[in-house]
Amino acid sequence: IREKRIHNLKKELSKGTLSPAKVYATNKQLYDEYKIFICDSAIHYLNKNLEIAESQNNKKWINDTKLSLCHLNSSSGMYRESTDILNSINKNQLTKEQISKYYGCCERLYNEMHLYSHDQRLGKMYYKLFQSYQDTLLSVYDPSSESYLAIKKKKALGQKDYNEARKINALR
């Protein structure tokens, strides 16, 4: 089924008469289809979207695409690329939703770096940064949101406070 959806999306793109907005949306759908199982293809469509966003000078698209690239790169072990992308984003141009995604990318990046570091000293530093970004996310999320509760639960589990984690889980 996934292959059929991908085929149909690529067929749509091949028409050549689509507006930049339609190409951007279709590329985003292709990214969503590929991100779970073919990282290189997902990155390809995000990079195409970054080109479109920049050619249209659309700051929202640029930032949305960079945040998606950052998240995917972090999940794939491409930490340097994620760091470079985060450093290229002007936080003052982000929407409220993008700010949450930005800090979520930071949290994910430093958690991944902590988990896979072979250097204990750096691993501890990454873990502190991960915790700091968790705290930042707690300050930007609505306290009744699923995202807020998920981080609170993760923090409680990290501190081995299983009773607190169960209480938080009951709220979800």
Tab-separated table of N, CA and C in Angstrom:
chain	number	residue	atom	x	y	z
A	1	ILE	N	0.837	-1.191	0.000
A	1	ILE	CA	0.000	0.000	0.000
A	1	ILE	C	0.877	1.249	0.000
A	2	ARG	N	1.930	1.248	0.849
A	2	ARG	CA	2.827	2.400	0.901
A	2	ARG	C	3.456	2.653	-0.474
A	3	GLU	N	3.891	1.589	-1.131
A	3	GLU	CA	4.522	1.727	-2.443
A	3	GLU	C	3.558	2.333	-3.461
A	4	LYS	N	2.290	1.976	-3.358
A	4	LYS	CA	1.265	2.524	-4.261
A	4	LYS	C	1.098	4.026	-4.014
A	5	ARG	N	1.054	4.406	-2.732
A	5	ARG	CA	0.930	5.843	-2.408
A	5	ARG	C	2.146	6.610	-2.931
A	6	ILE	N	3.332	6.044	-2.740
A	6	ILE	CA	4.553	6.692	-3.230
A	6	ILE	C	4.506	6.820	-4.750
A	7	HIS	N	4.119	5.762	-5.407
A	7	HIS	CA	4.009	5.784	-6.875
A	7	HIS	C	3.053	6.897	-7.333
A	8	ASN	N	1.900	6.973	-6.691
A	8	ASN	CA	0.908	7.993	-7.069
A	8	ASN	C	1.416	9.407	-6.810
A	9	LEU	N	2.131	9.593	-5.718
A	9	LEU	CA	2.683	10.921	-5.418
A	9	LEU	C	3.746	11.307	-6.446
A	10	LYS	N	4.604	10.373	-6.789
A	10	LYS	CA	5.635	10.653	-7.798
A	10	LYS	C	4.994	10.930	-9.161
A	11	LYS	N	3.942	10.214	-9.461
A	11	LYS	CA	3.207	10.433	-10.717
A	11	LYS	C	2.645	11.857	-10.740
A	12	GLU	N	2.101	12.286	-9.607
A	12	GLU	CA	1.566	13.656	-9.478
A	12	GLU	C	2.672	14.681	-9.749
A	13	LEU	N	3.852	14.440	-9.166
A	13	LEU	CA	4.973	15.368	-9.361
A	13	LEU	C	5.435	15.413	-10.816
A	14	SER	N	5.323	14.305	-11.511
A	14	SER	CA	5.824	14.230	-12.885
A	14	SER	C	4.989	15.039	-13.874
A	15	LYS	N	3.824	15.501	-13.445
A	15	LYS	CA	2.964	16.288	-14.345
A	15	LYS	C	3.635	17.579	-14.771
A	16	GLY	N	4.445	18.156	-13.887
A	16	GLY	CA	5.210	19.337	-14.252
A	16	GLY	C	4.445	20.641	-14.281
A	17	THR	N	3.154	20.629	-14.049
A	17	THR	CA	2.371	21.866	-14.108
A	17	THR	C	1.900	22.294	-12.718
A	18	LEU	N	2.528	21.782	-11.699
A	18	LEU	CA	2.103	22.068	-10.330
A	18	LEU	C	2.693	23.380	-9.823
A	19	SER	N	1.951	24.039	-8.983
A	19	SER	CA	2.446	25.258	-8.350
A	19	SER	C	3.534	24.882	-7.344
A	20	PRO	N	4.388	25.836	-6.970
A	20	PRO	CA	5.395	25.537	-5.938
A	20	PRO	C	4.761	25.021	-4.637
A	21	ALA	N	3.604	25.553	-4.275
A	21	ALA	CA	2.927	25.113	-3.046
A	21	ALA	C	2.489	23.649	-3.152
A	22	LYS	N	1.997	23.256	-4.341
A	22	LYS	CA	1.558	21.868	-4.549
A	22	LYS	C	2.759	20.918	-4.564
A	23	VAL	N	3.853	21.339	-5.195
A	23	VAL	CA	5.064	20.504	-5.206
A	23	VAL	C	5.589	20.352	-3.787
A	24	TYR	N	5.610	21.460	-3.046
A	24	TYR	CA	6.069	21.417	-1.654
A	24	TYR	C	5.218	20.431	-0.844
A	25	ALA	N	3.903	20.522	-0.973
A	25	ALA	CA	2.995	19.648	-0.221
A	25	ALA	C	3.177	18.181	-0.623
A	26	THR	N	3.359	17.938	-1.910
A	26	THR	CA	3.542	16.562	-2.390
A	26	THR	C	4.882	16.001	-1.908
A	27	ASN	N	5.925	16.815	-1.973
A	27	ASN	CA	7.229	16.384	-1.444
A	27	ASN	C	7.132	16.063	0.048
A	28	LYS	N	6.363	16.852	0.765
A	28	LYS	CA	6.189	16.606	2.201
A	28	LYS	C	5.497	15.266	2.432
A	29	GLN	N	4.521	14.961	1.595
A	29	GLN	CA	3.847	13.659	1.698
A	29	GLN	C	4.825	12.527	1.391
A	30	LEU	N	5.687	12.722	0.403
A	30	LEU	CA	6.687	11.708	0.086
A	30	LEU	C	7.662	11.531	1.253
A	31	TYR	N	8.057	12.638	1.853
A	31	TYR	CA	8.901	12.561	3.046
A	31	TYR	C	8.215	11.737	4.138
A	32	ASP	N	6.933	12.019	4.381
A	32	ASP	CA	6.192	11.281	5.410
A	32	ASP	C	6.141	9.782	5.102
A	33	GLU	N	6.029	9.442	3.824
A	33	GLU	CA	5.991	8.027	3.438
A	33	GLU	C	7.355	7.358	3.620
A	34	TYR	N	8.414	8.085	3.282
A	34	TYR	CA	9.748	7.495	3.297
A	34	TYR	C	10.443	7.520	4.662
A	35	LYS	N	10.113	8.459	5.523
A	35	LYS	CA	10.921	8.691	6.728
A	35	LYS	C	11.075	7.473	7.624
A	36	ILE	N	10.124	6.576	7.598
A	36	ILE	CA	10.176	5.423	8.477
A	36	ILE	C	11.109	4.347	7.946
A	37	PHE	N	11.243	4.235	6.615
A	37	PHE	CA	12.002	3.095	6.134
A	37	PHE	C	13.101	3.379	5.115
A	38	ILE	N	13.107	4.533	4.483
A	38	ILE	CA	14.203	4.866	3.568
A	38	ILE	C	14.633	6.310	3.848
A	39	CYS	N	15.569	6.427	4.764
A	39	CYS	CA	16.015	7.743	5.235
A	39	CYS	C	16.572	8.604	4.107
A	40	ASP	N	17.380	8.010	3.216
A	40	ASP	CA	17.982	8.792	2.130
A	40	ASP	C	16.924	9.435	1.244
A	41	SER	N	15.872	8.707	0.942
A	41	SER	CA	14.793	9.257	0.112
A	41	SER	C	14.044	10.352	0.865
A	42	ALA	N	13.820	10.148	2.155
A	42	ALA	CA	13.150	11.173	2.966
A	42	ALA	C	13.971	12.465	2.958
A	43	ILE	N	15.267	12.343	3.139
A	43	ILE	CA	16.156	13.515	3.121
A	43	ILE	C	16.125	14.174	1.743
A	44	HIS	N	16.103	13.369	0.697
A	44	HIS	CA	16.043	13.902	-0.677
A	44	HIS	C	14.838	14.836	-0.852
A	45	TYR	N	13.663	14.394	-0.415
A	45	TYR	CA	12.462	15.211	-0.591
A	45	TYR	C	12.443	16.416	0.335
A	46	LEU	N	13.041	16.295	1.499
A	46	LEU	CA	13.166	17.474	2.364
A	46	LEU	C	14.104	18.501	1.727
A	47	ASN	N	15.197	18.042	1.148
A	47	ASN	CA	16.121	18.974	0.492
A	47	ASN	C	15.466	19.642	-0.714
A	48	LYS	N	14.648	18.908	-1.454
A	48	LYS	CA	13.897	19.523	-2.560
A	48	LYS	C	12.964	20.611	-2.011
A	49	ASN	N	12.329	20.312	-0.880
A	49	ASN	CA	11.435	21.303	-0.283
A	49	ASN	C	12.196	22.516	0.234
A	50	LEU	N	13.387	22.296	0.739
A	50	LEU	CA	14.181	23.434	1.199
A	50	LEU	C	14.517	24.350	0.019
A	51	GLU	N	14.832	23.763	-1.131
A	51	GLU	CA	15.081	24.559	-2.340
A	51	GLU	C	13.845	25.371	-2.727
A	52	ILE	N	12.674	24.730	-2.698
A	52	ILE	CA	11.425	25.425	-3.040
A	52	ILE	C	11.171	26.549	-2.040
A	53	ALA	N	11.301	26.238	-0.766
A	53	ALA	CA	11.031	27.228	0.284
A	53	ALA	C	11.950	28.439	0.132
A	54	GLU	N	13.218	28.185	-0.141
A	54	GLU	CA	14.167	29.289	-0.304
A	54	GLU	C	13.879	30.080	-1.574
A	55	SER	N	13.501	29.407	-2.651
A	55	SER	CA	13.196	30.122	-3.897
A	55	SER	C	11.945	30.987	-3.745
A	56	GLN	N	11.034	30.564	-2.880
A	56	GLN	CA	9.809	31.327	-2.616
A	56	GLN	C	9.998	32.322	-1.463
A	57	ASN	N	11.168	32.284	-0.838
A	57	ASN	CA	11.473	33.104	0.337
A	57	ASN	C	10.382	32.947	1.409
A	58	ASN	N	9.960	31.701	1.605
A	58	ASN	CA	8.888	31.396	2.556
A	58	ASN	C	9.529	30.918	3.863
A	59	LYS	N	9.625	31.825	4.827
A	59	LYS	CA	10.312	31.537	6.103
A	59	LYS	C	9.671	30.357	6.842
A	60	LYS	N	8.343	30.273	6.811
A	60	LYS	CA	7.672	29.169	7.511
A	60	LYS	C	8.078	27.842	6.905
A	61	TRP	N	8.032	27.743	5.589
A	61	TRP	CA	8.434	26.504	4.916
A	61	TRP	C	9.900	26.183	5.187
A	62	ILE	N	10.748	27.216	5.110
A	62	ILE	CA	12.183	27.012	5.351
A	62	ILE	C	12.388	26.406	6.736
A	63	ASN	N	11.771	27.019	7.735
A	63	ASN	CA	11.971	26.541	9.099
A	63	ASN	C	11.318	25.183	9.349
A	64	ASP	N	10.120	24.976	8.813
A	64	ASP	CA	9.476	23.661	8.954
A	64	ASP	C	10.361	22.565	8.366
A	65	THR	N	10.906	22.832	7.190
A	65	THR	CA	11.730	21.832	6.507
A	65	THR	C	13.033	21.591	7.257
A	66	LYS	N	13.664	22.647	7.716
A	66	LYS	CA	14.904	22.484	8.484
A	66	LYS	C	14.651	21.689	9.763
A	67	LEU	N	13.534	21.948	10.424
A	67	LEU	CA	13.222	21.213	11.651
A	67	LEU	C	12.969	19.735	11.362
A	68	SER	N	12.303	19.445	10.257
A	68	SER	CA	12.103	18.041	9.872
A	68	SER	C	13.434	17.373	9.541
A	69	LEU	N	14.302	18.075	8.827
A	69	LEU	CA	15.634	17.541	8.521
A	69	LEU	C	16.423	17.270	9.790
A	70	CYS	N	16.362	18.198	10.711
A	70	CYS	CA	17.088	18.051	11.971
A	70	CYS	C	16.599	16.818	12.728
A	71	HIS	N	15.305	16.674	12.831
A	71	HIS	CA	14.729	15.533	13.554
A	71	HIS	C	15.153	14.219	12.903
A	72	LEU	N	15.045	14.146	11.587
A	72	LEU	CA	15.404	12.931	10.863
A	72	LEU	C	16.896	12.633	11.001
A	73	ASN	N	17.726	13.650	10.858
A	73	ASN	CA	19.172	13.452	10.988
A	73	ASN	C	19.548	12.977	12.388
A	74	SER	N	18.939	13.558	13.405
A	74	SER	CA	19.229	13.131	14.780
A	74	SER	C	18.848	11.669	14.976
A	75	SER	N	17.702	11.292	14.459
A	75	SER	CA	17.225	9.912	14.594
A	75	SER	C	18.101	8.931	13.828
A	76	SER	N	18.814	9.431	12.824
A	76	SER	CA	19.637	8.575	11.969
A	76	SER	C	21.110	8.606	12.352
A	77	GLY	N	21.441	9.285	13.449
A	77	GLY	CA	22.830	9.325	13.894
A	77	GLY	C	23.679	10.377	13.215
A	78	MET	N	23.052	11.277	12.469
A	78	MET	CA	23.793	12.336	11.787
A	78	MET	C	23.760	13.597	12.657
A	79	TYR	N	24.514	13.518	13.741
A	79	TYR	CA	24.465	14.563	14.766
A	79	TYR	C	25.092	15.871	14.306
A	80	ARG	N	26.161	15.802	13.544
A	80	ARG	CA	26.806	17.026	13.058
A	80	ARG	C	25.847	17.795	12.144
A	81	GLU	N	25.182	17.063	11.263
A	81	GLU	CA	24.230	17.697	10.351
A	81	GLU	C	23.098	18.351	11.143
A	82	SER	N	22.604	17.655	12.151
A	82	SER	CA	21.527	18.210	12.987
A	82	SER	C	21.977	19.477	13.687
A	83	THR	N	23.179	19.444	14.226
A	83	THR	CA	23.718	20.618	14.913
A	83	THR	C	23.853	21.792	13.954
A	84	ASP	N	24.379	21.528	12.755
A	84	ASP	CA	24.529	22.598	11.758
A	84	ASP	C	23.170	23.190	11.375
A	85	ILE	N	22.175	22.322	11.217
A	85	ILE	CA	20.838	22.802	10.862
A	85	ILE	C	20.277	23.667	11.990
A	86	LEU	N	20.370	23.188	13.218
A	86	LEU	CA	19.868	23.984	14.348
A	86	LEU	C	20.558	25.339	14.417
A	87	ASN	N	21.867	25.352	14.176
A	87	ASN	CA	22.615	26.612	14.219
A	87	ASN	C	22.231	27.554	13.083
A	88	SER	N	21.642	27.019	12.013
A	88	SER	CA	21.258	27.868	10.872
A	88	SER	C	19.872	28.485	11.041
A	89	ILE	N	19.160	28.080	12.082
A	89	ILE	CA	17.792	28.560	12.288
A	89	ILE	C	17.800	29.803	13.169
A	90	ASN	N	17.110	30.829	12.702
A	90	ASN	CA	16.947	32.052	13.489
A	90	ASN	C	15.706	31.869	14.362
A	91	LYS	N	15.910	31.655	15.657
A	91	LYS	CA	14.784	31.390	16.559
A	91	LYS	C	13.781	32.544	16.599
A	92	ASN	N	14.229	33.755	16.310
A	92	ASN	CA	13.331	34.914	16.334
A	92	ASN	C	12.303	34.869	15.205
A	93	GLN	N	12.538	34.039	14.187
A	93	GLN	CA	11.617	33.931	13.053
A	93	GLN	C	10.666	32.757	13.188
A	94	LEU	N	10.744	32.023	14.285
A	94	LEU	CA	9.920	30.830	14.442
A	94	LEU	C	8.537	31.155	15.007
A	95	THR	N	7.547	30.418	14.532
A	95	THR	CA	6.210	30.511	15.105
A	95	THR	C	6.213	29.798	16.457
A	96	LYS	N	5.148	29.932	17.201
A	96	LYS	CA	5.052	29.262	18.500
A	96	LYS	C	5.180	27.745	18.336
A	97	GLU	N	4.502	27.197	17.339
A	97	GLU	CA	4.587	25.754	17.078
A	97	GLU	C	6.008	25.345	16.700
A	98	GLN	N	6.667	26.173	15.886
A	98	GLN	CA	8.029	25.866	15.469
A	98	GLN	C	9.008	25.952	16.645
A	99	ILE	N	8.750	26.860	17.571
A	99	ILE	CA	9.614	26.950	18.772
A	99	ILE	C	9.582	25.629	19.522
A	100	SER	N	8.391	25.060	19.696
A	100	SER	CA	8.268	23.761	20.367
A	100	SER	C	9.030	22.692	19.599
A	101	LYS	N	8.898	22.698	18.279
A	101	LYS	CA	9.613	21.711	17.458
A	101	LYS	C	11.124	21.922	17.548
A	102	TYR	N	11.542	23.184	17.572
A	102	TYR	CA	12.971	23.501	17.672
A	102	TYR	C	13.550	22.908	18.962
A	103	TYR	N	12.889	23.188	20.081
A	103	TYR	CA	13.398	22.663	21.351
A	103	TYR	C	13.247	21.143	21.421
A	104	GLY	N	12.230	20.607	20.759
A	104	GLY	CA	12.090	19.157	20.667
A	104	GLY	C	13.248	18.538	19.891
A	105	CYS	N	13.688	19.221	18.832
A	105	CYS	CA	14.846	18.748	18.070
A	105	CYS	C	16.112	18.790	18.923
A	106	CYS	N	16.258	19.847	19.692
A	106	CYS	CA	17.419	19.956	20.585
A	106	CYS	C	17.399	18.828	21.617
A	107	GLU	N	16.240	18.593	22.199
A	107	GLU	CA	16.107	17.522	23.193
A	107	GLU	C	16.463	16.178	22.566
A	108	ARG	N	15.926	15.902	21.405
A	108	ARG	CA	16.182	14.624	20.724
A	108	ARG	C	17.661	14.469	20.377
A	109	LEU	N	18.248	15.528	19.821
A	109	LEU	CA	19.659	15.497	19.430
A	109	LEU	C	20.535	15.149	20.624
A	110	TYR	N	20.366	15.866	21.742
A	110	TYR	CA	21.250	15.632	22.880
A	110	TYR	C	20.947	14.324	23.598
A	111	ASN	N	19.717	13.851	23.530
A	111	ASN	CA	19.419	12.532	24.080
A	111	ASN	C	20.122	11.455	23.246
A	112	GLU	N	20.016	11.563	21.932
A	112	GLU	CA	20.687	10.600	21.053
A	112	GLU	C	22.204	10.647	21.263
A	113	MET	N	22.753	11.844	21.339
A	113	MET	CA	24.197	11.969	21.522
A	113	MET	C	24.622	11.382	22.868
A	114	HIS	N	23.812	11.603	23.891
A	114	HIS	CA	24.105	11.026	25.209
A	114	HIS	C	24.081	9.505	25.143
A	115	LEU	N	23.052	8.958	24.519
A	115	LEU	CA	22.889	7.502	24.479
A	115	LEU	C	23.990	6.801	23.690
A	116	TYR	N	24.514	7.453	22.656
A	116	TYR	CA	25.458	6.784	21.772
A	116	TYR	C	26.888	7.309	21.864
A	117	SER	N	27.150	8.163	22.851
A	117	SER	CA	28.514	8.664	23.027
A	117	SER	C	29.399	7.574	23.625
A	118	HIS	N	30.607	7.490	23.118
A	118	HIS	CA	31.590	6.547	23.669
A	118	HIS	C	32.496	7.238	24.674
A	119	ASP	N	32.289	8.508	24.872
A	119	ASP	CA	33.088	9.303	25.797
A	119	ASP	C	32.209	9.650	26.997
A	120	GLN	N	32.531	9.109	28.157
A	120	GLN	CA	31.697	9.311	29.351
A	120	GLN	C	31.534	10.779	29.700
A	121	ARG	N	32.624	11.533	29.609
A	121	ARG	CA	32.566	12.954	29.965
A	121	ARG	C	31.606	13.694	29.038
A	122	LEU	N	31.729	13.463	27.746
A	122	LEU	CA	30.833	14.108	26.792
A	122	LEU	C	29.404	13.594	26.965
A	123	GLY	N	29.265	12.307	27.221
A	123	GLY	CA	27.942	11.731	27.442
A	123	GLY	C	27.209	12.416	28.579
A	124	LYS	N	27.935	12.690	29.650
A	124	LYS	CA	27.325	13.392	30.796
A	124	LYS	C	26.930	14.815	30.411
A	125	MET	N	27.778	15.479	29.638
A	125	MET	CA	27.460	16.835	29.191
A	125	MET	C	26.216	16.821	28.298
A	126	TYR	N	26.136	15.857	27.385
A	126	TYR	CA	24.970	15.752	26.504
A	126	TYR	C	23.702	15.465	27.314
A	127	TYR	N	23.853	14.656	28.344
A	127	TYR	CA	22.690	14.329	29.179
A	127	TYR	C	22.181	15.575	29.898
A	128	LYS	N	23.094	16.403	30.380
A	128	LYS	CA	22.681	17.654	31.036
A	128	LYS	C	21.980	18.578	30.052
A	129	LEU	N	22.486	18.631	28.831
A	129	LEU	CA	21.831	19.449	27.810
A	129	LEU	C	20.450	18.875	27.468
A	130	PHE	N	20.360	17.563	27.367
A	130	PHE	CA	19.074	16.898	27.137
A	130	PHE	C	18.080	17.292	28.224
A	131	GLN	N	18.510	17.216	29.488
A	131	GLN	CA	17.625	17.572	30.599
A	131	GLN	C	17.234	19.049	30.544
A	132	SER	N	18.174	19.888	30.178
A	132	SER	CA	17.893	21.319	30.074
A	132	SER	C	16.828	21.588	29.006
A	133	TYR	N	16.925	20.894	27.877
A	133	TYR	CA	15.922	21.083	26.830
A	133	TYR	C	14.576	20.476	27.217
A	134	GLN	N	14.586	19.437	28.029
A	134	GLN	CA	13.317	18.930	28.556
A	134	GLN	C	12.645	20.015	29.394
A	135	ASP	N	13.423	20.664	30.250
A	135	ASP	CA	12.875	21.731	31.091
A	135	ASP	C	12.356	22.887	30.237
A	136	THR	N	13.090	23.208	29.170
A	136	THR	CA	12.641	24.270	28.265
A	136	THR	C	11.316	23.886	27.620
A	137	LEU	N	11.212	22.637	27.177
A	137	LEU	CA	9.955	22.184	26.569
A	137	LEU	C	8.807	22.269	27.573
A	138	LEU	N	9.068	21.934	28.812
A	138	LEU	CA	8.017	22.032	29.829
A	138	LEU	C	7.543	23.474	29.994
A	139	SER	N	8.435	24.423	29.748
A	139	SER	CA	8.055	25.836	29.890
A	139	SER	C	7.266	26.351	28.683
A	140	VAL	N	7.361	25.659	27.531
A	140	VAL	CA	6.631	26.130	26.349
A	140	VAL	C	5.367	25.318	26.062
A	141	TYR	N	5.280	24.098	26.571
A	141	TYR	CA	4.086	23.280	26.358
A	141	TYR	C	2.987	23.646	27.335
A	142	ASP	N	1.771	23.475	26.903
A	142	ASP	CA	0.601	23.605	27.769
A	142	ASP	C	0.658	22.461	28.791
A	143	PRO	N	0.566	22.770	30.090
A	143	PRO	CA	0.670	21.726	31.116
A	143	PRO	C	-0.372	20.609	31.006
A	144	SER	N	-1.442	20.838	30.277
A	144	SER	CA	-2.439	19.783	30.123
A	144	SER	C	-2.245	18.988	28.822
A	145	SER	N	-1.225	19.343	28.046
A	145	SER	CA	-1.020	18.682	26.752
A	145	SER	C	-0.353	17.320	26.917
A	146	GLU	N	-0.566	16.483	25.922
A	146	GLU	CA	0.064	15.154	25.878
A	146	GLU	C	1.585	15.286	25.862
A	147	SER	N	2.103	16.252	25.126
A	147	SER	CA	3.553	16.445	25.022
A	147	SER	C	4.156	16.785	26.377
A	148	TYR	N	3.492	17.663	27.109
A	148	TYR	CA	3.960	18.054	28.446
A	148	TYR	C	3.977	16.839	29.371
A	149	LEU	N	2.877	16.099	29.384
A	149	LEU	CA	2.772	14.936	30.268
A	149	LEU	C	3.790	13.855	29.891
A	150	ALA	N	4.053	13.695	28.601
A	150	ALA	CA	5.037	12.696	28.165
A	150	ALA	C	6.427	13.035	28.702
A	151	ILE	N	6.790	14.304	28.666
A	151	ILE	CA	8.102	14.699	29.182
A	151	ILE	C	8.149	14.554	30.702
A	152	LYS	N	7.076	14.959	31.371
A	152	LYS	CA	7.037	14.801	32.832
A	152	LYS	C	7.207	13.324	33.213
A	153	LYS	N	6.541	12.451	32.478
A	153	LYS	CA	6.647	11.014	32.758
A	153	LYS	C	8.073	10.531	32.496
A	154	LYS	N	8.653	10.973	31.372
A	154	LYS	CA	10.014	10.563	31.027
A	154	LYS	C	11.003	11.022	32.110
A	155	LYS	N	10.788	12.236	32.613
A	155	LYS	CA	11.661	12.746	33.678
A	155	LYS	C	11.498	11.915	34.953
A	156	ALA	N	10.266	11.584	35.299
A	156	ALA	CA	10.018	10.781	36.503
A	156	ALA	C	10.666	9.398	36.356
A	157	LEU	N	10.533	8.796	35.189
A	157	LEU	CA	11.157	7.494	34.958
A	157	LEU	C	12.677	7.590	35.030
A	158	GLY	N	13.234	8.680	34.496
A	158	GLY	CA	14.682	8.895	34.548
A	158	GLY	C	15.200	9.017	35.972
A	159	GLN	N	14.341	9.528	36.856
A	159	GLN	CA	14.707	9.674	38.282
A	159	GLN	C	14.277	8.452	39.087
A	160	LYS	N	13.779	7.428	38.385
A	160	LYS	CA	13.301	6.186	38.991
A	160	LYS	C	12.170	6.420	40.005
A	161	ASP	N	11.389	7.474	39.739
A	161	ASP	CA	10.219	7.775	40.570
A	161	ASP	C	8.994	7.163	39.878
A	162	TYR	N	8.841	5.858	40.076
A	162	TYR	CA	7.814	5.109	39.354
A	162	TYR	C	6.400	5.464	39.802
A	163	ASN	N	6.234	5.823	41.082
A	163	ASN	CA	4.910	6.248	41.551
A	163	ASN	C	4.473	7.523	40.832
A	164	GLU	N	5.379	8.467	40.722
A	164	GLU	CA	5.076	9.721	40.022
A	164	GLU	C	4.788	9.449	38.542
A	165	ALA	N	5.553	8.574	37.939
A	165	ALA	CA	5.337	8.225	36.528
A	165	ALA	C	3.951	7.611	36.336
A	166	ARG	N	3.533	6.763	37.280
A	166	ARG	CA	2.189	6.164	37.179
A	166	ARG	C	1.104	7.229	37.326
A	167	LYS	N	1.316	8.174	38.232
A	167	LYS	CA	0.327	9.249	38.425
A	167	LYS	C	0.199	10.078	37.137
A	168	ILE	N	1.340	10.402	36.564
A	168	ILE	CA	1.329	11.196	35.330
A	168	ILE	C	0.673	10.402	34.211
A	169	ASN	N	0.988	9.123	34.136
A	169	ASN	CA	0.412	8.275	33.096
A	169	ASN	C	-1.098	8.194	33.218
A	170	ALA	N	-1.596	8.221	34.451
A	170	ALA	CA	-3.057	8.162	34.675
A	170	ALA	C	-3.761	9.409	34.140
A	171	LEU	N	-3.024	10.506	34.005
A	171	LEU	CA	-3.602	11.756	33.489
A	171	LEU	C	-3.694	11.758	31.952
A	172	ARG	N	-3.009	10.825	31.343
A	172	ARG	CA	-2.921	10.818	29.867
A	172	ARG	C	-4.081	10.112	29.229
